[in-house]
Amino acid sequence: MERFLSTHHDLAWILQLGERRWLAGGLTLSDLASAEQFSLSRQKTQLSLAKLSLLAAEQSGNNTAAQHLPRVQQQLNVVRYQELLLKFLPELVCDIGFFAVYTIQS
């Protein structure tokens, strides 16, 4: 199973975290989140796990982990803004559509 997980980049983080290689797992998850194009939920999960992994690496004395945390946090902030936008987008589209119809008819 180890060989299988290590050859599949999208699953390698499971092995890395299982072996307590927090930095490697966090970076793999961060890379996967950056490449994710179809699921905002999956991206958010990957980034959240990456952040936790990097925090664990930092707690275990890995000084390199701290330099990766701001980028992961920034990506998480972008995801949160995207979620907010998606939440309010239907209302905005309806309001804009109503305004456009009202303006044309007036």
PDB file of N, CA and C in Angstrom:
ATOM      1  N   MET A   1       0.826  -1.193   0.000  1.00  0.00           N
ATOM      2  CA  MET A   1       0.000   0.000   0.000  1.00  0.00           C
ATOM      3  C   MET A   1       0.874   1.262   0.000  1.00  0.00           C
ATOM      4  N   GLU A   2       1.990   1.192   0.694  1.00  0.00           N
ATOM      5  CA  GLU A   2       2.895   2.342   0.758  1.00  0.00           C
ATOM      6  C   GLU A   2       3.377   2.737  -0.636  1.00  0.00           C
ATOM      7  N   ARG A   3       3.722   1.756  -1.447  1.00  0.00           N
ATOM      8  CA  ARG A   3       4.202   2.033  -2.794  1.00  0.00           C
ATOM      9  C   ARG A   3       3.088   2.662  -3.635  1.00  0.00           C
ATOM     10  N   PHE A   4       1.877   2.150  -3.480  1.00  0.00           N
ATOM     11  CA  PHE A   4       0.745   2.696  -4.223  1.00  0.00           C
ATOM     12  C   PHE A   4       0.495   4.153  -3.853  1.00  0.00           C
ATOM     13  N   LEU A   5       0.435   4.443  -2.563  1.00  0.00           N
ATOM     14  CA  LEU A   5       0.156   5.803  -2.105  1.00  0.00           C
ATOM     15  C   LEU A   5       1.272   6.770  -2.490  1.00  0.00           C
ATOM     16  N   SER A   6       2.506   6.314  -2.447  1.00  0.00           N
ATOM     17  CA  SER A   6       3.617   7.215  -2.756  1.00  0.00           C
ATOM     18  C   SER A   6       3.706   7.539  -4.244  1.00  0.00           C
ATOM     19  N   THR A   7       3.140   6.694  -5.097  1.00  0.00           N
ATOM     20  CA  THR A   7       3.194   6.963  -6.542  1.00  0.00           C
ATOM     21  C   THR A   7       1.999   7.769  -7.037  1.00  0.00           C
ATOM     22  N   HIS A   8       1.009   7.936  -6.209  1.00  0.00           N
ATOM     23  CA  HIS A   8      -0.172   8.722  -6.582  1.00  0.00           C
ATOM     24  C   HIS A   8      -0.157  10.028  -5.785  1.00  0.00           C
ATOM     25  N   HIS A   9       0.219  11.098  -6.482  1.00  0.00           N
ATOM     26  CA  HIS A   9       0.406  12.394  -5.815  1.00  0.00           C
ATOM     27  C   HIS A   9      -0.850  12.834  -5.053  1.00  0.00           C
ATOM     28  N   ASP A  10      -2.025  12.537  -5.607  1.00  0.00           N
ATOM     29  CA  ASP A  10      -3.252  12.975  -4.950  1.00  0.00           C
ATOM     30  C   ASP A  10      -3.560  12.171  -3.680  1.00  0.00           C
ATOM     31  N   LEU A  11      -2.860  11.079  -3.464  1.00  0.00           N
ATOM     32  CA  LEU A  11      -3.061  10.268  -2.256  1.00  0.00           C
ATOM     33  C   LEU A  11      -1.819  10.232  -1.356  1.00  0.00           C
ATOM     34  N   ALA A  12      -0.709  10.749  -1.846  1.00  0.00           N
ATOM     35  CA  ALA A  12       0.560  10.671  -1.116  1.00  0.00           C
ATOM     36  C   ALA A  12       0.482  11.318   0.263  1.00  0.00           C
ATOM     37  N   TRP A  13      -0.350  12.348   0.398  1.00  0.00           N
ATOM     38  CA  TRP A  13      -0.449  13.043   1.680  1.00  0.00           C
ATOM     39  C   TRP A  13      -0.932  12.120   2.797  1.00  0.00           C
ATOM     40  N   ILE A  14      -1.739  11.118   2.451  1.00  0.00           N
ATOM     41  CA  ILE A  14      -2.241  10.178   3.465  1.00  0.00           C
ATOM     42  C   ILE A  14      -1.062   9.431   4.089  1.00  0.00           C
ATOM     43  N   LEU A  15      -0.181   8.947   3.242  1.00  0.00           N
ATOM     44  CA  LEU A  15       1.014   8.246   3.715  1.00  0.00           C
ATOM     45  C   LEU A  15       1.919   9.196   4.498  1.00  0.00           C
ATOM     46  N   GLN A  16       2.116  10.395   3.978  1.00  0.00           N
ATOM     47  CA  GLN A  16       3.005  11.361   4.641  1.00  0.00           C
ATOM     48  C   GLN A  16       2.504  11.698   6.036  1.00  0.00           C
ATOM     49  N   LEU A  17       1.212  11.951   6.173  1.00  0.00           N
ATOM     50  CA  LEU A  17       0.669  12.281   7.493  1.00  0.00           C
ATOM     51  C   LEU A  17       0.670  11.061   8.403  1.00  0.00           C
ATOM     52  N   GLY A  18       0.415   9.887   7.830  1.00  0.00           N
ATOM     53  CA  GLY A  18       0.460   8.649   8.618  1.00  0.00           C
ATOM     54  C   GLY A  18       1.839   8.386   9.189  1.00  0.00           C
ATOM     55  N   GLU A  19       2.857   8.832   8.459  1.00  0.00           N
ATOM     56  CA  GLU A  19       4.245   8.687   8.923  1.00  0.00           C
ATOM     57  C   GLU A  19       4.710   9.904   9.731  1.00  0.00           C
ATOM     58  N   ARG A  20       3.800  10.799  10.015  1.00  0.00           N
ATOM     59  CA  ARG A  20       4.083  12.024  10.786  1.00  0.00           C
ATOM     60  C   ARG A  20       5.092  12.929  10.084  1.00  0.00           C
ATOM     61  N   ARG A  21       5.070  12.903   8.759  1.00  0.00           N
ATOM     62  CA  ARG A  21       5.890  13.833   7.987  1.00  0.00           C
ATOM     63  C   ARG A  21       4.991  15.023   7.659  1.00  0.00           C
ATOM     64  N   TRP A  22       4.789  15.850   8.680  1.00  0.00           N
ATOM     65  CA  TRP A  22       3.808  16.933   8.625  1.00  0.00           C
ATOM     66  C   TRP A  22       4.099  17.945   7.532  1.00  0.00           C
ATOM     67  N   LEU A  23       5.351  18.347   7.396  1.00  0.00           N
ATOM     68  CA  LEU A  23       5.703  19.344   6.381  1.00  0.00           C
ATOM     69  C   LEU A  23       5.429  18.808   4.978  1.00  0.00           C
ATOM     70  N   ALA A  24       5.881  17.602   4.700  1.00  0.00           N
ATOM     71  CA  ALA A  24       5.665  17.008   3.372  1.00  0.00           C
ATOM     72  C   ALA A  24       4.170  16.865   3.081  1.00  0.00           C
ATOM     73  N   GLY A  25       3.413  16.402   4.065  1.00  0.00           N
ATOM     74  CA  GLY A  25       1.967  16.259   3.887  1.00  0.00           C
ATOM     75  C   GLY A  25       1.284  17.591   3.666  1.00  0.00           C
ATOM     76  N   GLY A  26       1.695  18.595   4.422  1.00  0.00           N
ATOM     77  CA  GLY A  26       1.117  19.930   4.276  1.00  0.00           C
ATOM     78  C   GLY A  26       1.405  20.528   2.913  1.00  0.00           C
ATOM     79  N   LEU A  27       2.628  20.352   2.449  1.00  0.00           N
ATOM     80  CA  LEU A  27       2.988  20.895   1.135  1.00  0.00           C
ATOM     81  C   LEU A  27       2.276  20.154   0.007  1.00  0.00           C
ATOM     82  N   THR A  28       2.145  18.848   0.153  1.00  0.00           N
ATOM     83  CA  THR A  28       1.410  18.074  -0.859  1.00  0.00           C
ATOM     84  C   THR A  28      -0.046  18.528  -0.914  1.00  0.00           C
ATOM     85  N   LEU A  29      -0.665  18.687   0.240  1.00  0.00           N
ATOM     86  CA  LEU A  29      -2.058  19.138   0.281  1.00  0.00           C
ATOM     87  C   LEU A  29      -2.207  20.549  -0.280  1.00  0.00           C
ATOM     88  N   SER A  30      -1.258  21.406   0.018  1.00  0.00           N
ATOM     89  CA  SER A  30      -1.293  22.765  -0.520  1.00  0.00           C
ATOM     90  C   SER A  30      -1.183  22.752  -2.043  1.00  0.00           C
ATOM     91  N   ASP A  31      -0.299  21.914  -2.565  1.00  0.00           N
ATOM     92  CA  ASP A  31      -0.162  21.781  -4.021  1.00  0.00           C
ATOM     93  C   ASP A  31      -1.449  21.259  -4.653  1.00  0.00           C
ATOM     94  N   LEU A  32      -2.052  20.266  -4.018  1.00  0.00           N
ATOM     95  CA  LEU A  32      -3.299  19.709  -4.542  1.00  0.00           C
ATOM     96  C   LEU A  32      -4.401  20.766  -4.548  1.00  0.00           C
ATOM     97  N   ALA A  33      -4.465  21.560  -3.491  1.00  0.00           N
ATOM     98  CA  ALA A  33      -5.484  22.610  -3.415  1.00  0.00           C
ATOM     99  C   ALA A  33      -5.269  23.657  -4.504  1.00  0.00           C
ATOM    100  N   SER A  34      -4.012  23.984  -4.770  1.00  0.00           N
ATOM    101  CA  SER A  34      -3.711  24.964  -5.820  1.00  0.00           C
ATOM    102  C   SER A  34      -4.119  24.458  -7.198  1.00  0.00           C
ATOM    103  N   ALA A  35      -4.036  23.151  -7.377  1.00  0.00           N
ATOM    104  CA  ALA A  35      -4.378  22.560  -8.675  1.00  0.00           C
ATOM    105  C   ALA A  35      -5.871  22.273  -8.821  1.00  0.00           C
ATOM    106  N   GLU A  36      -6.612  22.301  -7.716  1.00  0.00           N
ATOM    107  CA  GLU A  36      -8.044  21.974  -7.748  1.00  0.00           C
ATOM    108  C   GLU A  36      -8.817  23.044  -8.517  1.00  0.00           C
ATOM    109  N   GLN A  37      -9.588  22.611  -9.506  1.00  0.00           N
ATOM    110  CA  GLN A  37     -10.323  23.555 -10.344  1.00  0.00           C
ATOM    111  C   GLN A  37     -11.827  23.346 -10.324  1.00  0.00           C
ATOM    112  N   PHE A  38     -12.295  22.244  -9.748  1.00  0.00           N
ATOM    113  CA  PHE A  38     -13.706  21.912  -9.893  1.00  0.00           C
ATOM    114  C   PHE A  38     -14.507  21.953  -8.603  1.00  0.00           C
ATOM    115  N   SER A  39     -13.858  21.798  -7.460  1.00  0.00           N
ATOM    116  CA  SER A  39     -14.608  21.714  -6.219  1.00  0.00           C
ATOM    117  C   SER A  39     -14.035  22.677  -5.177  1.00  0.00           C
ATOM    118  N   LEU A  40     -14.794  23.695  -4.868  1.00  0.00           N
ATOM    119  CA  LEU A  40     -14.388  24.654  -3.850  1.00  0.00           C
ATOM    120  C   LEU A  40     -14.339  23.981  -2.481  1.00  0.00           C
ATOM    121  N   SER A  41     -15.263  23.072  -2.246  1.00  0.00           N
ATOM    122  CA  SER A  41     -15.306  22.341  -0.983  1.00  0.00           C
ATOM    123  C   SER A  41     -14.054  21.476  -0.809  1.00  0.00           C
ATOM    124  N   ARG A  42     -13.650  20.781  -1.865  1.00  0.00           N
ATOM    125  CA  ARG A  42     -12.444  19.948  -1.804  1.00  0.00           C
ATOM    126  C   ARG A  42     -11.213  20.825  -1.579  1.00  0.00           C
ATOM    127  N   GLN A  43     -11.166  21.962  -2.258  1.00  0.00           N
ATOM    128  CA  GLN A  43     -10.035  22.875  -2.099  1.00  0.00           C
ATOM    129  C   GLN A  43      -9.959  23.383  -0.658  1.00  0.00           C
ATOM    130  N   LYS A  44     -11.094  23.720  -0.092  1.00  0.00           N
ATOM    131  CA  LYS A  44     -11.121  24.214   1.285  1.00  0.00           C
ATOM    132  C   LYS A  44     -10.656  23.130   2.257  1.00  0.00           C
ATOM    133  N   THR A  45     -11.095  21.900   2.031  1.00  0.00           N
ATOM    134  CA  THR A  45     -10.685  20.787   2.887  1.00  0.00           C
ATOM    135  C   THR A  45      -9.177  20.553   2.785  1.00  0.00           C
ATOM    136  N   GLN A  46      -8.661  20.562   1.554  1.00  0.00           N
ATOM    137  CA  GLN A  46      -7.228  20.348   1.367  1.00  0.00           C
ATOM    138  C   GLN A  46      -6.414  21.458   2.032  1.00  0.00           C
ATOM    139  N   LEU A  47      -6.858  22.678   1.890  1.00  0.00           N
ATOM    140  CA  LEU A  47      -6.137  23.797   2.506  1.00  0.00           C
ATOM    141  C   LEU A  47      -6.218  23.745   4.029  1.00  0.00           C
ATOM    142  N   SER A  48      -7.365  23.367   4.560  1.00  0.00           N
ATOM    143  CA  SER A  48      -7.513  23.263   6.014  1.00  0.00           C
ATOM    144  C   SER A  48      -6.603  22.171   6.570  1.00  0.00           C
ATOM    145  N   LEU A  49      -6.556  21.030   5.885  1.00  0.00           N
ATOM    146  CA  LEU A  49      -5.668  19.955   6.306  1.00  0.00           C
ATOM    147  C   LEU A  49      -4.201  20.359   6.146  1.00  0.00           C
ATOM    148  N   ALA A  50      -3.903  21.096   5.086  1.00  0.00           N
ATOM    149  CA  ALA A  50      -2.530  21.586   4.884  1.00  0.00           C
ATOM    150  C   ALA A  50      -2.119  22.503   6.028  1.00  0.00           C
ATOM    151  N   LYS A  51      -3.019  23.391   6.417  1.00  0.00           N
ATOM    152  CA  LYS A  51      -2.721  24.321   7.509  1.00  0.00           C
ATOM    153  C   LYS A  51      -2.478  23.555   8.815  1.00  0.00           C
ATOM    154  N   LEU A  52      -3.334  22.590   9.104  1.00  0.00           N
ATOM    155  CA  LEU A  52      -3.146  21.789  10.315  1.00  0.00           C
ATOM    156  C   LEU A  52      -1.828  21.024  10.282  1.00  0.00           C
ATOM    157  N   SER A  53      -1.489  20.484   9.121  1.00  0.00           N
ATOM    158  CA  SER A  53      -0.234  19.740   8.976  1.00  0.00           C
ATOM    159  C   SER A  53       0.973  20.647   9.178  1.00  0.00           C
ATOM    160  N   LEU A  54       0.910  21.837   8.601  1.00  0.00           N
ATOM    161  CA  LEU A  54       2.016  22.781   8.752  1.00  0.00           C
ATOM    162  C   LEU A  54       2.136  23.264  10.195  1.00  0.00           C
ATOM    163  N   LEU A  55       1.005  23.448  10.859  1.00  0.00           N
ATOM    164  CA  LEU A  55       1.044  23.819  12.279  1.00  0.00           C
ATOM    165  C   LEU A  55       1.651  22.699  13.112  1.00  0.00           C
ATOM    166  N   ALA A  56       1.321  21.450  12.784  1.00  0.00           N
ATOM    167  CA  ALA A  56       1.905  20.306  13.494  1.00  0.00           C
ATOM    168  C   ALA A  56       3.411  20.239  13.238  1.00  0.00           C
ATOM    169  N   ALA A  57       3.815  20.524  11.989  1.00  0.00           N
ATOM    170  CA  ALA A  57       5.250  20.528  11.668  1.00  0.00           C
ATOM    171  C   ALA A  57       5.967  21.611  12.469  1.00  0.00           C
ATOM    172  N   GLU A  58       5.331  22.754  12.573  1.00  0.00           N
ATOM    173  CA  GLU A  58       5.920  23.866  13.319  1.00  0.00           C
ATOM    174  C   GLU A  58       6.054  23.499  14.800  1.00  0.00           C
ATOM    175  N   GLN A  59       5.006  22.873  15.339  1.00  0.00           N
ATOM    176  CA  GLN A  59       5.026  22.461  16.752  1.00  0.00           C
ATOM    177  C   GLN A  59       6.103  21.416  17.028  1.00  0.00           C
ATOM    178  N   SER A  60       6.394  20.591  16.016  1.00  0.00           N
ATOM    179  CA  SER A  60       7.403  19.544  16.218  1.00  0.00           C
ATOM    180  C   SER A  60       8.821  20.060  15.951  1.00  0.00           C
ATOM    181  N   GLY A  61       8.945  21.374  15.759  1.00  0.00           N
ATOM    182  CA  GLY A  61      10.263  21.979  15.655  1.00  0.00           C
ATOM    183  C   GLY A  61      10.762  22.240  14.246  1.00  0.00           C
ATOM    184  N   ASN A  62       9.908  22.071  13.253  1.00  0.00           N
ATOM    185  CA  ASN A  62      10.317  22.329  11.872  1.00  0.00           C
ATOM    186  C   ASN A  62      10.159  23.815  11.581  1.00  0.00           C
ATOM    187  N   ASN A  63      11.259  24.525  11.464  1.00  0.00           N
ATOM    188  CA  ASN A  63      11.231  25.971  11.248  1.00  0.00           C
ATOM    189  C   ASN A  63      10.785  26.344   9.838  1.00  0.00           C
ATOM    190  N   THR A  64      10.908  25.431   8.888  1.00  0.00           N
ATOM    191  CA  THR A  64      10.542  25.702   7.501  1.00  0.00           C
ATOM    192  C   THR A  64       9.027  25.840   7.342  1.00  0.00           C
ATOM    193  N   ALA A  65       8.272  25.171   8.191  1.00  0.00           N
ATOM    194  CA  ALA A  65       6.817  25.161   8.063  1.00  0.00           C
ATOM    195  C   ALA A  65       6.220  26.558   8.184  1.00  0.00           C
ATOM    196  N   ALA A  66       6.791  27.381   9.034  1.00  0.00           N
ATOM    197  CA  ALA A  66       6.240  28.717   9.286  1.00  0.00           C
ATOM    198  C   ALA A  66       6.209  29.586   8.037  1.00  0.00           C
ATOM    199  N   GLN A  67       7.142  29.401   7.133  1.00  0.00           N
ATOM    200  CA  GLN A  67       7.167  30.238   5.936  1.00  0.00           C
ATOM    201  C   GLN A  67       6.083  29.850   4.928  1.00  0.00           C
ATOM    202  N   HIS A  68       5.504  28.671   5.069  1.00  0.00           N
ATOM    203  CA  HIS A  68       4.452  28.228   4.152  1.00  0.00           C
ATOM    204  C   HIS A  68       3.047  28.571   4.662  1.00  0.00           C
ATOM    205  N   LEU A  69       2.930  28.808   5.947  1.00  0.00           N
ATOM    206  CA  LEU A  69       1.610  29.081   6.537  1.00  0.00           C
ATOM    207  C   LEU A  69       0.912  30.323   5.983  1.00  0.00           C
ATOM    208  N   PRO A  70       1.599  31.446   5.782  1.00  0.00           N
ATOM    209  CA  PRO A  70       0.894  32.621   5.253  1.00  0.00           C
ATOM    210  C   PRO A  70       0.260  32.389   3.879  1.00  0.00           C
ATOM    211  N   ARG A  71       0.932  31.633   3.016  1.00  0.00           N
ATOM    212  CA  ARG A  71       0.380  31.367   1.687  1.00  0.00           C
ATOM    213  C   ARG A  71      -0.873  30.500   1.789  1.00  0.00           C
ATOM    214  N   VAL A  72      -0.830  29.491   2.659  1.00  0.00           N
ATOM    215  CA  VAL A  72      -1.999  28.621   2.849  1.00  0.00           C
ATOM    216  C   VAL A  72      -3.155  29.431   3.430  1.00  0.00           C
ATOM    217  N   GLN A  73      -2.851  30.293   4.408  1.00  0.00           N
ATOM    218  CA  GLN A  73      -3.902  31.128   4.994  1.00  0.00           C
ATOM    219  C   GLN A  73      -4.492  32.075   3.954  1.00  0.00           C
ATOM    220  N   GLN A  74      -3.650  32.627   3.105  1.00  0.00           N
ATOM    221  CA  GLN A  74      -4.137  33.513   2.041  1.00  0.00           C
ATOM    222  C   GLN A  74      -5.060  32.754   1.082  1.00  0.00           C
ATOM    223  N   GLN A  75      -4.703  31.535   0.749  1.00  0.00           N
ATOM    224  CA  GLN A  75      -5.545  30.724  -0.129  1.00  0.00           C
ATOM    225  C   GLN A  75      -6.872  30.397   0.551  1.00  0.00           C
ATOM    226  N   LEU A  76      -6.832  30.130   1.853  1.00  0.00           N
ATOM    227  CA  LEU A  76      -8.076  29.878   2.594  1.00  0.00           C
ATOM    228  C   LEU A  76      -8.971  31.118   2.599  1.00  0.00           C
ATOM    229  N   ASN A  77      -8.371  32.290   2.733  1.00  0.00           N
ATOM    230  CA  ASN A  77      -9.146  33.530   2.692  1.00  0.00           C
ATOM    231  C   ASN A  77      -9.822  33.709   1.333  1.00  0.00           C
ATOM    232  N   VAL A  78      -9.113  33.404   0.268  1.00  0.00           N
ATOM    233  CA  VAL A  78      -9.687  33.499  -1.080  1.00  0.00           C
ATOM    234  C   VAL A  78     -10.874  32.549  -1.208  1.00  0.00           C
ATOM    235  N   VAL A  79     -10.725  31.334  -0.691  1.00  0.00           N
ATOM    236  CA  VAL A  79     -11.822  30.362  -0.749  1.00  0.00           C
ATOM    237  C   VAL A  79     -13.032  30.892   0.019  1.00  0.00           C
ATOM    238  N   ARG A  80     -12.797  31.484   1.168  1.00  0.00           N
ATOM    239  CA  ARG A  80     -13.919  32.037   1.949  1.00  0.00           C
ATOM    240  C   ARG A  80     -14.631  33.154   1.187  1.00  0.00           C
ATOM    241  N   TYR A  81     -13.859  34.015   0.517  1.00  0.00           N
ATOM    242  CA  TYR A  81     -14.473  35.070  -0.304  1.00  0.00           C
ATOM    243  C   TYR A  81     -15.265  34.480  -1.461  1.00  0.00           C
ATOM    244  N   GLN A  82     -14.735  33.425  -2.062  1.00  0.00           N
ATOM    245  CA  GLN A  82     -15.451  32.772  -3.156  1.00  0.00           C
ATOM    246  C   GLN A  82     -16.764  32.162  -2.651  1.00  0.00           C
ATOM    247  N   GLU A  83     -16.731  31.583  -1.468  1.00  0.00           N
ATOM    248  CA  GLU A  83     -17.956  31.023  -0.886  1.00  0.00           C
ATOM    249  C   GLU A  83     -18.985  32.114  -0.631  1.00  0.00           C
ATOM    250  N   LEU A  84     -18.531  33.246  -0.114  1.00  0.00           N
ATOM    251  CA  LEU A  84     -19.450  34.366   0.110  1.00  0.00           C
ATOM    252  C   LEU A  84     -20.050  34.866  -1.197  1.00  0.00           C
ATOM    253  N   LEU A  85     -19.203  34.967  -2.201  1.00  0.00           N
ATOM    254  CA  LEU A  85     -19.675  35.405  -3.506  1.00  0.00           C
ATOM    255  C   LEU A  85     -20.725  34.447  -4.052  1.00  0.00           C
ATOM    256  N   LEU A  86     -20.466  33.154  -3.950  1.00  0.00           N
ATOM    257  CA  LEU A  86     -21.429  32.164  -4.430  1.00  0.00           C
ATOM    258  C   LEU A  86     -22.731  32.200  -3.634  1.00  0.00           C
ATOM    259  N   LYS A  87     -22.615  32.539  -2.356  1.00  0.00           N
ATOM    260  CA  LYS A  87     -23.805  32.623  -1.515  1.00  0.00           C
ATOM    261  C   LYS A  87     -24.713  33.779  -1.955  1.00  0.00           C
ATOM    262  N   PHE A  88     -24.104  34.909  -2.294  1.00  0.00           N
ATOM    263  CA  PHE A  88     -24.877  36.095  -2.633  1.00  0.00           C
ATOM    264  C   PHE A  88     -25.065  36.294  -4.130  1.00  0.00           C
ATOM    265  N   LEU A  89     -24.409  35.510  -4.948  1.00  0.00           N
ATOM    266  CA  LEU A  89     -24.501  35.670  -6.394  1.00  0.00           C
ATOM    267  C   LEU A  89     -25.926  35.551  -6.927  1.00  0.00           C
ATOM    268  N   PRO A  90     -26.708  34.554  -6.497  1.00  0.00           N
ATOM    269  CA  PRO A  90     -28.082  34.487  -7.013  1.00  0.00           C
ATOM    270  C   PRO A  90     -28.892  35.757  -6.731  1.00  0.00           C
ATOM    271  N   GLU A  91     -28.712  36.311  -5.534  1.00  0.00           N
ATOM    272  CA  GLU A  91     -29.430  37.551  -5.204  1.00  0.00           C
ATOM    273  C   GLU A  91     -28.955  38.698  -6.080  1.00  0.00           C
ATOM    274  N   LEU A  92     -27.648  38.782  -6.309  1.00  0.00           N
ATOM    275  CA  LEU A  92     -27.108  39.849  -7.143  1.00  0.00           C
ATOM    276  C   LEU A  92     -27.602  39.741  -8.573  1.00  0.00           C
ATOM    277  N   VAL A  93     -27.614  38.520  -9.096  1.00  0.00           N
ATOM    278  CA  VAL A  93     -28.079  38.314 -10.469  1.00  0.00           C
ATOM    279  C   VAL A  93     -29.544  38.690 -10.583  1.00  0.00           C
ATOM    280  N   CYS A  94     -30.347  38.303  -9.611  1.00  0.00           N
ATOM    281  CA  CYS A  94     -31.771  38.664  -9.636  1.00  0.00           C
ATOM    282  C   CYS A  94     -31.955  40.170  -9.558  1.00  0.00           C
ATOM    283  N   ASP A  95     -31.210  40.822  -8.668  1.00  0.00           N
ATOM    284  CA  ASP A  95     -31.317  42.273  -8.534  1.00  0.00           C
ATOM    285  C   ASP A  95     -30.878  42.972  -9.816  1.00  0.00           C
ATOM    286  N   ILE A  96     -29.787  42.533 -10.402  1.00  0.00           N
ATOM    287  CA  ILE A  96     -29.305  43.140 -11.643  1.00  0.00           C
ATOM    288  C   ILE A  96     -30.297  42.890 -12.771  1.00  0.00           C
ATOM    289  N   GLY A  97     -30.823  41.669 -12.834  1.00  0.00           N
ATOM    290  CA  GLY A  97     -31.815  41.340 -13.860  1.00  0.00           C
ATOM    291  C   GLY A  97     -33.064  42.186 -13.722  1.00  0.00           C
ATOM    292  N   PHE A  98     -33.548  42.356 -12.492  1.00  0.00           N
ATOM    293  CA  PHE A  98     -34.717  43.192 -12.257  1.00  0.00           C
ATOM    294  C   PHE A  98     -34.426  44.633 -12.655  1.00  0.00           C
ATOM    295  N   PHE A  99     -33.247  45.128 -12.270  1.00  0.00           N
ATOM    296  CA  PHE A  99     -32.879  46.495 -12.597  1.00  0.00           C
ATOM    297  C   PHE A  99     -32.815  46.685 -14.116  1.00  0.00           C
ATOM    298  N   ALA A 100     -32.222  45.701 -14.802  1.00  0.00           N
ATOM    299  CA  ALA A 100     -32.095  45.817 -16.263  1.00  0.00           C
ATOM    300  C   ALA A 100     -33.475  45.816 -16.909  1.00  0.00           C
ATOM    301  N   VAL A 101     -34.364  44.948 -16.467  1.00  0.00           N
ATOM    302  CA  VAL A 101     -35.703  44.904 -17.043  1.00  0.00           C
ATOM    303  C   VAL A 101     -36.461  46.186 -16.729  1.00  0.00           C
ATOM    304  N   TYR A 102     -36.340  46.681 -15.497  1.00  0.00           N
ATOM    305  CA  TYR A 102     -37.011  47.907 -15.079  1.00  0.00           C
ATOM    306  C   TYR A 102     -36.512  49.096 -15.900  1.00  0.00           C
ATOM    307  N   THR A 103     -35.179  49.144 -16.109  1.00  0.00           N
ATOM    308  CA  THR A 103     -34.585  50.259 -16.864  1.00  0.00           C
ATOM    309  C   THR A 103     -35.045  50.237 -18.311  1.00  0.00           C
ATOM    310  N   ILE A 104     -35.098  49.071 -18.921  1.00  0.00           N
ATOM    311  CA  ILE A 104     -35.488  48.960 -20.334  1.00  0.00           C
ATOM    312  C   ILE A 104     -36.955  49.325 -20.514  1.00  0.00           C
ATOM    313  N   GLN A 105     -37.811  48.918 -19.573  1.00  0.00           N
ATOM    314  CA  GLN A 105     -39.240  49.169 -19.699  1.00  0.00           C
ATOM    315  C   GLN A 105     -39.594  50.614 -19.382  1.00  0.00           C
ATOM    316  N   SER A 106     -38.805  51.296 -18.635  1.00  0.00           N
ATOM    317  CA  SER A 106     -39.126  52.672 -18.221  1.00  0.00           C
ATOM    318  C   SER A 106     -38.933  53.676 -19.321  1.00  0.00           C
TER     319      SER A 106
END
